[in-house]
PDB file of C-alpha atoms in Angstrom:
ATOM      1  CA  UNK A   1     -18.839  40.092 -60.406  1.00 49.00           C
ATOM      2  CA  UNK A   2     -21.334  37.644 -59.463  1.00 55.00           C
ATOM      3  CA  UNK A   3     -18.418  35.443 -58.136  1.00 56.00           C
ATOM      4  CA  UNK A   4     -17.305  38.403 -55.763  1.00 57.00           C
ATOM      5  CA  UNK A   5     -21.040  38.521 -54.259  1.00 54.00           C
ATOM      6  CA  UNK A   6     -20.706  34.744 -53.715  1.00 57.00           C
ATOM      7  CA  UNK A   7     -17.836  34.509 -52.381  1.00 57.00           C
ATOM      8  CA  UNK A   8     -18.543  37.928 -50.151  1.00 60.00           C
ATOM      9  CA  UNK A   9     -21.875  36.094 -49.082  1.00 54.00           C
ATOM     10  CA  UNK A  10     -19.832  33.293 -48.282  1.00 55.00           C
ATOM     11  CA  UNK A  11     -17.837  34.550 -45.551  1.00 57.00           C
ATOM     12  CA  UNK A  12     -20.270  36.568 -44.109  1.00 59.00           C
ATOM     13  CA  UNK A  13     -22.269  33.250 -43.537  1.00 51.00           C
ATOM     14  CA  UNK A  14     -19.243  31.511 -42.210  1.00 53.00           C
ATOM     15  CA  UNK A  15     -18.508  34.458 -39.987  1.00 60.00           C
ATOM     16  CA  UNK A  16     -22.040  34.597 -38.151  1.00 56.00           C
ATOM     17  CA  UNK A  17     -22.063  30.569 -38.291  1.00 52.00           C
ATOM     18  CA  UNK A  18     -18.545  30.707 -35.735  1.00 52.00           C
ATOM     19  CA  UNK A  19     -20.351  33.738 -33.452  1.00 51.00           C
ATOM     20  CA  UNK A  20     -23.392  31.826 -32.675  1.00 45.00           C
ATOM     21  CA  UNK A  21     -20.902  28.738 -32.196  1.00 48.00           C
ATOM     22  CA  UNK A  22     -18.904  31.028 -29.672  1.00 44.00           C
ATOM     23  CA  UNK A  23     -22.211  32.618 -28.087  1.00 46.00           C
ATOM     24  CA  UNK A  24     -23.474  29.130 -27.472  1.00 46.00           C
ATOM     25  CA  UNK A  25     -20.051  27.869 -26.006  1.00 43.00           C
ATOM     26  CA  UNK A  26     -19.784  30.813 -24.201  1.00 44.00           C
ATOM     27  CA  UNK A  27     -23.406  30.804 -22.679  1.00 49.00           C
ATOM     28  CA  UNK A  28     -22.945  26.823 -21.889  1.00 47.00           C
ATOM     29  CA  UNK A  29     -19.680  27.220 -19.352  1.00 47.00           C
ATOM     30  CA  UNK A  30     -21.731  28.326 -15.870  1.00 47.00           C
ATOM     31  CA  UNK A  31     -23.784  25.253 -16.858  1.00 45.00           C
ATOM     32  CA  UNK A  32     -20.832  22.683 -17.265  1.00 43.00           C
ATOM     33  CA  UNK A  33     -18.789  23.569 -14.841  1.00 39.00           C
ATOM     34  CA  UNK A  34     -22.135  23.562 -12.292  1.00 42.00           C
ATOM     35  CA  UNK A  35     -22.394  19.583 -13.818  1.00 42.00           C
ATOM     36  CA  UNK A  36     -18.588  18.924 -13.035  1.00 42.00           C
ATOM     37  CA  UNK A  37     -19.143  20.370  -9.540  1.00 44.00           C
ATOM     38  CA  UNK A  38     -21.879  18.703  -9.109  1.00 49.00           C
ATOM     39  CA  UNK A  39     -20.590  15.049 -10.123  1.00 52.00           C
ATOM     40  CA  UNK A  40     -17.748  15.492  -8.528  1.00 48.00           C
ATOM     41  CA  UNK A  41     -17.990  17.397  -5.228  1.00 54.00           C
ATOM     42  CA  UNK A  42     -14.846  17.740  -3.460  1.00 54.00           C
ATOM     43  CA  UNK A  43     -13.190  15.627  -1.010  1.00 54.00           C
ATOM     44  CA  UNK A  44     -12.362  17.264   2.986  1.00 61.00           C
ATOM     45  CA  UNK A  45      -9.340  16.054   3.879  1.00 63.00           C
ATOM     46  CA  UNK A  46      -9.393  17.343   7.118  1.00 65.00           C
ATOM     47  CA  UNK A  47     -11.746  14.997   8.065  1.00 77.00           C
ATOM     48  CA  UNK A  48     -10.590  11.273   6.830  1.00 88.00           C
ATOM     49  CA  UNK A  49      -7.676   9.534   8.821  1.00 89.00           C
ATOM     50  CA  UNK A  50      -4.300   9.171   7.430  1.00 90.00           C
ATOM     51  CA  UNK A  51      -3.096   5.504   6.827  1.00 92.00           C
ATOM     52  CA  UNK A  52      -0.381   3.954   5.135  1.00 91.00           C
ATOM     53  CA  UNK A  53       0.301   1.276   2.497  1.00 93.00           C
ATOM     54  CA  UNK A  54       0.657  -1.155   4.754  1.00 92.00           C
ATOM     55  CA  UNK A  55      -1.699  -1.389   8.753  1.00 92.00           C
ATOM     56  CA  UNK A  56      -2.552  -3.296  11.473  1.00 92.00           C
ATOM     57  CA  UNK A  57      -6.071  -4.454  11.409  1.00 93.00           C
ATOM     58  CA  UNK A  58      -8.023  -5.949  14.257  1.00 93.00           C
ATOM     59  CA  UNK A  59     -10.940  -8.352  13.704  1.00 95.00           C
ATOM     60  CA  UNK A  60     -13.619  -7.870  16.355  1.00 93.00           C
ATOM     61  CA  UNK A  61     -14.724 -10.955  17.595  1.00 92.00           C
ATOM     62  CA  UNK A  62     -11.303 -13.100  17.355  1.00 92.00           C
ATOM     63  CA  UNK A  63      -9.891  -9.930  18.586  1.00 91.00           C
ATOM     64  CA  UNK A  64      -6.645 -10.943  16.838  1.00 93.00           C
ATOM     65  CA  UNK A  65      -5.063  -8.321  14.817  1.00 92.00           C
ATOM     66  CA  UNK A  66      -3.406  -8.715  11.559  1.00 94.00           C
ATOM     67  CA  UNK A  67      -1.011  -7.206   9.657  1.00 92.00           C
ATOM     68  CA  UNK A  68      -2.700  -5.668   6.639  1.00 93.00           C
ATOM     69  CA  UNK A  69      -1.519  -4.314   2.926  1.00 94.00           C
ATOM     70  CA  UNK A  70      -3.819  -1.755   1.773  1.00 95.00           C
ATOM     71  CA  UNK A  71      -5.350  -2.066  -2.092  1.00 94.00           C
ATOM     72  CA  UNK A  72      -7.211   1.147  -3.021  1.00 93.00           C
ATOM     73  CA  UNK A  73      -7.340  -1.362  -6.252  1.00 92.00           C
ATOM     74  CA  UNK A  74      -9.173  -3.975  -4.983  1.00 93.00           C
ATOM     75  CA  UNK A  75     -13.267  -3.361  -4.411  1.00 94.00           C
ATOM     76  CA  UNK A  76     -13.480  -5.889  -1.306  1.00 95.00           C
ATOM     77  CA  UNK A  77     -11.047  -6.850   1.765  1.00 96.00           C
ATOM     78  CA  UNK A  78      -9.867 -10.121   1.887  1.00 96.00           C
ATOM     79  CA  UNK A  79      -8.089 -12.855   4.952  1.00 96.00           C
ATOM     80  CA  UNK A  80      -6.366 -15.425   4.879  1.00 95.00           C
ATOM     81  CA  UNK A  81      -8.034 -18.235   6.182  1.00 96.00           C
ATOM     82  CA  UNK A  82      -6.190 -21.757   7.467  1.00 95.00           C
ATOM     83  CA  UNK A  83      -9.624 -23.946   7.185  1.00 95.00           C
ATOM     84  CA  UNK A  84     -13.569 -24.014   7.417  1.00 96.00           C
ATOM     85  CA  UNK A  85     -16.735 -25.543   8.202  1.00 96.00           C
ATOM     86  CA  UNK A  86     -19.835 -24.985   6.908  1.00 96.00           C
ATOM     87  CA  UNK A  87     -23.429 -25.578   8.564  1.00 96.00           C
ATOM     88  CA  UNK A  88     -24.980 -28.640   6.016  1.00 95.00           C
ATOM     89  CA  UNK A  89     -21.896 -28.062   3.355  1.00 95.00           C
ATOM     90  CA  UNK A  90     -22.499 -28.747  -0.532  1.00 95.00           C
ATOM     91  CA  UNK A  91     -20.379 -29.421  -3.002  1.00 95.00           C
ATOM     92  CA  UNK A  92     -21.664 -26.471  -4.930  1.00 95.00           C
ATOM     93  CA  UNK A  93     -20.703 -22.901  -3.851  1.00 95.00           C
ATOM     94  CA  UNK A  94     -23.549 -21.157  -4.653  1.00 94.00           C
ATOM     95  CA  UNK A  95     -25.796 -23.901  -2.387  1.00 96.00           C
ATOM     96  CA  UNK A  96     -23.918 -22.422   0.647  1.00 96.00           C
ATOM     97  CA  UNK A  97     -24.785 -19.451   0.332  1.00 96.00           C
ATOM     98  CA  UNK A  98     -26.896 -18.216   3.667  1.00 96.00           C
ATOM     99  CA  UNK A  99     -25.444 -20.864   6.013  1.00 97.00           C
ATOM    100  CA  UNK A 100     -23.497 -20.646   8.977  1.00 97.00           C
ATOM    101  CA  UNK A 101     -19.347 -20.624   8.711  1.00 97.00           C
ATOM    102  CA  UNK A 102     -16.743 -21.098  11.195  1.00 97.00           C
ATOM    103  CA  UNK A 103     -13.520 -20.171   9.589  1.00 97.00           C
ATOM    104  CA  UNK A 104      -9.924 -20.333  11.579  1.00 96.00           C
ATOM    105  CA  UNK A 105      -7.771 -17.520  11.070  1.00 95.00           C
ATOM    106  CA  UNK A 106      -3.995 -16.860  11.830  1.00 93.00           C
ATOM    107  CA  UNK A 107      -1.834 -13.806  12.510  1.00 91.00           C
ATOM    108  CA  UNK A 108       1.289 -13.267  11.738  1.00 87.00           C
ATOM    109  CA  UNK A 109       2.361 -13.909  15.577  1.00 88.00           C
ATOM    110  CA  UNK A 110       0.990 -17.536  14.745  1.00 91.00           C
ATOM    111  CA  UNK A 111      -2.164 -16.448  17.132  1.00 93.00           C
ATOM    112  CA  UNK A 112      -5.043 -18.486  16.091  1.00 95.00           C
ATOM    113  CA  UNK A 113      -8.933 -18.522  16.365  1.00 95.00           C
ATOM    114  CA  UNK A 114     -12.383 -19.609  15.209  1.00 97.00           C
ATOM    115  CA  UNK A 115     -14.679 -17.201  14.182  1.00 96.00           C
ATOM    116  CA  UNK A 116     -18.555 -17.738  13.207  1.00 96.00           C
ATOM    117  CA  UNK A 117     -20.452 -15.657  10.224  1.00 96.00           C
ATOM    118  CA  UNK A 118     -22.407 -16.601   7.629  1.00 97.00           C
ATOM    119  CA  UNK A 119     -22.043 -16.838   3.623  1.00 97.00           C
ATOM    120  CA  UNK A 120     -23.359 -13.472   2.264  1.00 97.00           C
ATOM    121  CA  UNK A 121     -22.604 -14.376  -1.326  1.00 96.00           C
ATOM    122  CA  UNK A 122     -19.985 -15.963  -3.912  1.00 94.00           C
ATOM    123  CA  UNK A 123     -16.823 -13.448  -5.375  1.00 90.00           C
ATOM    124  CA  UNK A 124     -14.689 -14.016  -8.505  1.00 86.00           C
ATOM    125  CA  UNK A 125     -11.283 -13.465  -8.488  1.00 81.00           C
ATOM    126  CA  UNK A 126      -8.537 -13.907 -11.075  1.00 75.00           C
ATOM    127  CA  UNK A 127      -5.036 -15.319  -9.990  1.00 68.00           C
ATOM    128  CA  UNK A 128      -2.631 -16.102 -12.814  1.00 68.00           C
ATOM    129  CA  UNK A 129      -5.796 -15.581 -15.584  1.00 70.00           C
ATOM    130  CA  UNK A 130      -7.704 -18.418 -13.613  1.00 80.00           C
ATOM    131  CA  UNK A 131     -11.127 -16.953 -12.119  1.00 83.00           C
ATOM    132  CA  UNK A 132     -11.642 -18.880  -8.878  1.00 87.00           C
ATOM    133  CA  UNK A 133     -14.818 -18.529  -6.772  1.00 92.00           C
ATOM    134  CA  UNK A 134     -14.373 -17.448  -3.347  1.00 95.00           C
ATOM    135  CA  UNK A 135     -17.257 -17.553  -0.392  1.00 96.00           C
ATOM    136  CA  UNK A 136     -17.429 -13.502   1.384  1.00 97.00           C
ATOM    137  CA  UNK A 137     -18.692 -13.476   4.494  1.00 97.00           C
ATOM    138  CA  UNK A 138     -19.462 -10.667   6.660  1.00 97.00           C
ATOM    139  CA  UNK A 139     -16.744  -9.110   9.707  1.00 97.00           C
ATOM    140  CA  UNK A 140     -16.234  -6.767  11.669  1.00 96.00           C
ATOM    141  CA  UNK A 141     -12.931  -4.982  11.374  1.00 96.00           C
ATOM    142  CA  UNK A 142     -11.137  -2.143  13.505  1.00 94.00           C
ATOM    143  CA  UNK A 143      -8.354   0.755  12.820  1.00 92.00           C
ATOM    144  CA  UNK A 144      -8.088   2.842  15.933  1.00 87.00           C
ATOM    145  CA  UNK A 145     -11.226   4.417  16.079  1.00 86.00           C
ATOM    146  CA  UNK A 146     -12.647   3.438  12.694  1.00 92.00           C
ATOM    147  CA  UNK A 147     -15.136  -0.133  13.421  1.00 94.00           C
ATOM    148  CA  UNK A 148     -16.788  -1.254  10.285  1.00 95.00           C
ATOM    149  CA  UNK A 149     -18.733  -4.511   9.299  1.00 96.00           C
ATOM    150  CA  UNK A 150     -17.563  -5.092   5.998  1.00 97.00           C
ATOM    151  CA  UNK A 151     -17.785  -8.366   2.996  1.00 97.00           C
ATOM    152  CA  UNK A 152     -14.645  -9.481   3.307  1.00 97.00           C
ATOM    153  CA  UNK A 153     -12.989 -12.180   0.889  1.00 96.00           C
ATOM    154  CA  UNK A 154     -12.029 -15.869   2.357  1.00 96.00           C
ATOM    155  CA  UNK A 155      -8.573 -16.615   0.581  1.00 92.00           C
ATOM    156  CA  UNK A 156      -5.595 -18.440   0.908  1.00 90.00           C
ATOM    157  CA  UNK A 157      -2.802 -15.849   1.674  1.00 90.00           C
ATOM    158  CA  UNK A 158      -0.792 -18.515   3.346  1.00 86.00           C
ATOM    159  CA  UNK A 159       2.519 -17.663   0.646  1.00 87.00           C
ATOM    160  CA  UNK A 160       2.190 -14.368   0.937  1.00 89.00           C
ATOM    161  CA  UNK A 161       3.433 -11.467   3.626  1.00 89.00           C
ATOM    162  CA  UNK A 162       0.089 -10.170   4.860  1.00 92.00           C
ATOM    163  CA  UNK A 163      -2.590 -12.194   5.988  1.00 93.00           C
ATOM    164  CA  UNK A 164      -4.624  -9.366   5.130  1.00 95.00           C
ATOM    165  CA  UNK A 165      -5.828  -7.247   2.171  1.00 95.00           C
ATOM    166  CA  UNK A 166      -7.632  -3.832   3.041  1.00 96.00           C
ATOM    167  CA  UNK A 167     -10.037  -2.959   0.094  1.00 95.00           C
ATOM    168  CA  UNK A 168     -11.918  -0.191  -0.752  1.00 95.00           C
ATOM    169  CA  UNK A 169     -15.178  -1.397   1.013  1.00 96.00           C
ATOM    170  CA  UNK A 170     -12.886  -0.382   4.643  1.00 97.00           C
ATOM    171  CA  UNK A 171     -11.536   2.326   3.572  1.00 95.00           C
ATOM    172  CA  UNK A 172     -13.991   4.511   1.320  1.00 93.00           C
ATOM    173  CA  UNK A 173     -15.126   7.623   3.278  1.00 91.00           C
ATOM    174  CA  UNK A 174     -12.913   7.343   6.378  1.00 92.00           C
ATOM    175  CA  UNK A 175      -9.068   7.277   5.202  1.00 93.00           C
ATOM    176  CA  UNK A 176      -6.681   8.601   2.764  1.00 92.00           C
ATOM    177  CA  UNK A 177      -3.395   6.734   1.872  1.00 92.00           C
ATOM    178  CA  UNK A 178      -0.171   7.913   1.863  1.00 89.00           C
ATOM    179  CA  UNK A 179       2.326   6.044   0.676  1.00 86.00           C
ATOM    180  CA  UNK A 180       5.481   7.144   2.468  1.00 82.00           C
ATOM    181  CA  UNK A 181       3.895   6.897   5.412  1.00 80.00           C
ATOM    182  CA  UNK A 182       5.426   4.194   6.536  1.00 70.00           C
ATOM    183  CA  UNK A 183       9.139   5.178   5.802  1.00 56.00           C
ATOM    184  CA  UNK A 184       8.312   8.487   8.171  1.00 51.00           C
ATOM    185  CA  UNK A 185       9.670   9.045  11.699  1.00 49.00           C
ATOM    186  CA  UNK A 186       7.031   9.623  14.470  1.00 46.00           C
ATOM    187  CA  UNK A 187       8.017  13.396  14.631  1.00 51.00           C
ATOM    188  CA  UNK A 188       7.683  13.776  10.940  1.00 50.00           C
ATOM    189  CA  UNK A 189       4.298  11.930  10.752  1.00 46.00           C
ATOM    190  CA  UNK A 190       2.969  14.706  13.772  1.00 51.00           C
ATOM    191  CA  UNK A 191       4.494  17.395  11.321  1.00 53.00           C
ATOM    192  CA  UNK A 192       2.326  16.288   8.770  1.00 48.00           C
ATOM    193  CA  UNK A 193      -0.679  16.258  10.420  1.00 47.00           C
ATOM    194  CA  UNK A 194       0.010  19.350  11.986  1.00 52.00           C
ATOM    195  CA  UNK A 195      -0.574  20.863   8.569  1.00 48.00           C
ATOM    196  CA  UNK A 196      -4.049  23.090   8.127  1.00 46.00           C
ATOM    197  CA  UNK A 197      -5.111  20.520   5.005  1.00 43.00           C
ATOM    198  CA  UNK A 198      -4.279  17.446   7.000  1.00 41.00           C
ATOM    199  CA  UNK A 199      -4.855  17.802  10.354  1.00 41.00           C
ATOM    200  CA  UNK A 200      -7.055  15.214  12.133  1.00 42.00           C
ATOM    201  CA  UNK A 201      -7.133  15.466  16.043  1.00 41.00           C
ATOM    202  CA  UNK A 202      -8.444  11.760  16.554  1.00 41.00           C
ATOM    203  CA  UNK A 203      -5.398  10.390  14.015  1.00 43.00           C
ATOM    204  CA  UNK A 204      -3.063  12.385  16.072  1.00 44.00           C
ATOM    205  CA  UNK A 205      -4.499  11.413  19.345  1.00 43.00           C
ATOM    206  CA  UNK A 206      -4.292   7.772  18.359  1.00 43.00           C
ATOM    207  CA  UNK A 207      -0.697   7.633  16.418  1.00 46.00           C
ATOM    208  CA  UNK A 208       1.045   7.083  19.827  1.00 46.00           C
ATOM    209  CA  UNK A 209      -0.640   4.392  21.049  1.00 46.00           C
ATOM    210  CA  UNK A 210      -0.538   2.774  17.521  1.00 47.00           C
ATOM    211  CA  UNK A 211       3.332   3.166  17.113  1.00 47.00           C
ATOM    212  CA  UNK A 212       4.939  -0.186  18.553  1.00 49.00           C
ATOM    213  CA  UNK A 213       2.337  -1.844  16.839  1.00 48.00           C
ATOM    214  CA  UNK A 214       3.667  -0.315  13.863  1.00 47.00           C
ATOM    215  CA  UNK A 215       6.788  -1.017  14.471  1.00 49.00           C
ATOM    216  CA  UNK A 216       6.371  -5.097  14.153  1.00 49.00           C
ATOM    217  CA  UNK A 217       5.367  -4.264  10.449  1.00 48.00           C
ATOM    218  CA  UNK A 218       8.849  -4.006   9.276  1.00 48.00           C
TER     219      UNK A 218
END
């Protein structure tokens, strides 16, 4: 009989134990999903530009433009540069840091220029598990209406198909990337941004003037 009461007492315990557990779970959703909302607020399409995997990128004060792949993976832009000369040049990187560069760059029309900046600071980047140091200097870079001084990266790109790589440090806050964009008529690209979601009326103003450049992507 005693062993009844026990076990009786038992499951009562248990029982209360998984209602104050529920009550508490229960009492703690408004709070979590306030956090969540709060952490994470949400993002207005209507009001970023529409770009494509790969762009056309002018550089303000070579004002060459370059054909550009866009990296949502990569934190920092980065151009292909053919040489350089630095103001009082050491043999150690992180000595330059602060002087004046003049670095030639090259389109992909074989257009070439010198442009002065300055070191801002030293990046690492990993090609073929080798870290290499690479000097980031500060430019100004253009997309339509979008003008932004950004770090960008001095690499050799010289093997590969775009001189330039678009990182997030250009594109955070302004653009969203689709990735078909590029395989899209003109017609079907004014569709899309006819939609209510993704309508911009400064993307759509500029597309046209923006389409033969386009064009010499391919």
């Amino acid at each position: 009989m005693d062993s009844a009461k026990s076990m009786t007492l038992k499951k009562r315990i248990l029982r209360s134990a998984k209602t104050v557990s529920l009550t508490a779970i229960v009492g703690l959703g408004p709070f979590c999903w306030y956090a969540i909302a709060e952490e994470t607020p949400p993002v207005r399409i209507a009001e970023k530009r529409i770009i494509g995997p790969t762009t056309i990128i002018a550089e303000s004060k070579s004002e060459l433009d370059f054909k550009a792949r866009v990296d949502t993976g990569a934190t920092t832009s980065s151009l292909h540069v053919e040489e350089w000369a630095i103001e009082d040049e050491s043999p150690q990187m992180a000595d330059n840091v602060g002087k004046k560069i003049r670095i030639r760059v090259k389109n992909h029309r074989d257009e070439s220029q010198w442009i002065e900046s300055r070191i801002e600071e030293i990046g690492t980047v990993k090609t073929s598990a080798v870290a290499e140091e690479r000097y980031k200097v500060e430019l100004t870079l253009c997309w339509n209406d979008v003008k932004k001084q950004v770090l960008v990266t001095l690499n050799d790109r010289s093997r590969m198909k775009y001189p330039m790589l678009l990182g997030r440090n250009f594109l955070q806050g302004d653009f969203v990337v689709d990735v078909d964009l590029k395989k899209q008529t003109h017609a079907e690209i004014l569709q899309v941004l006819e939609k209510p979601a993704l309508k911009h009326a400064t993307t759509k103003a500029v597309l046209a003037e923006s389409d033969q450049k386009a064009e010499n992507l391919e």
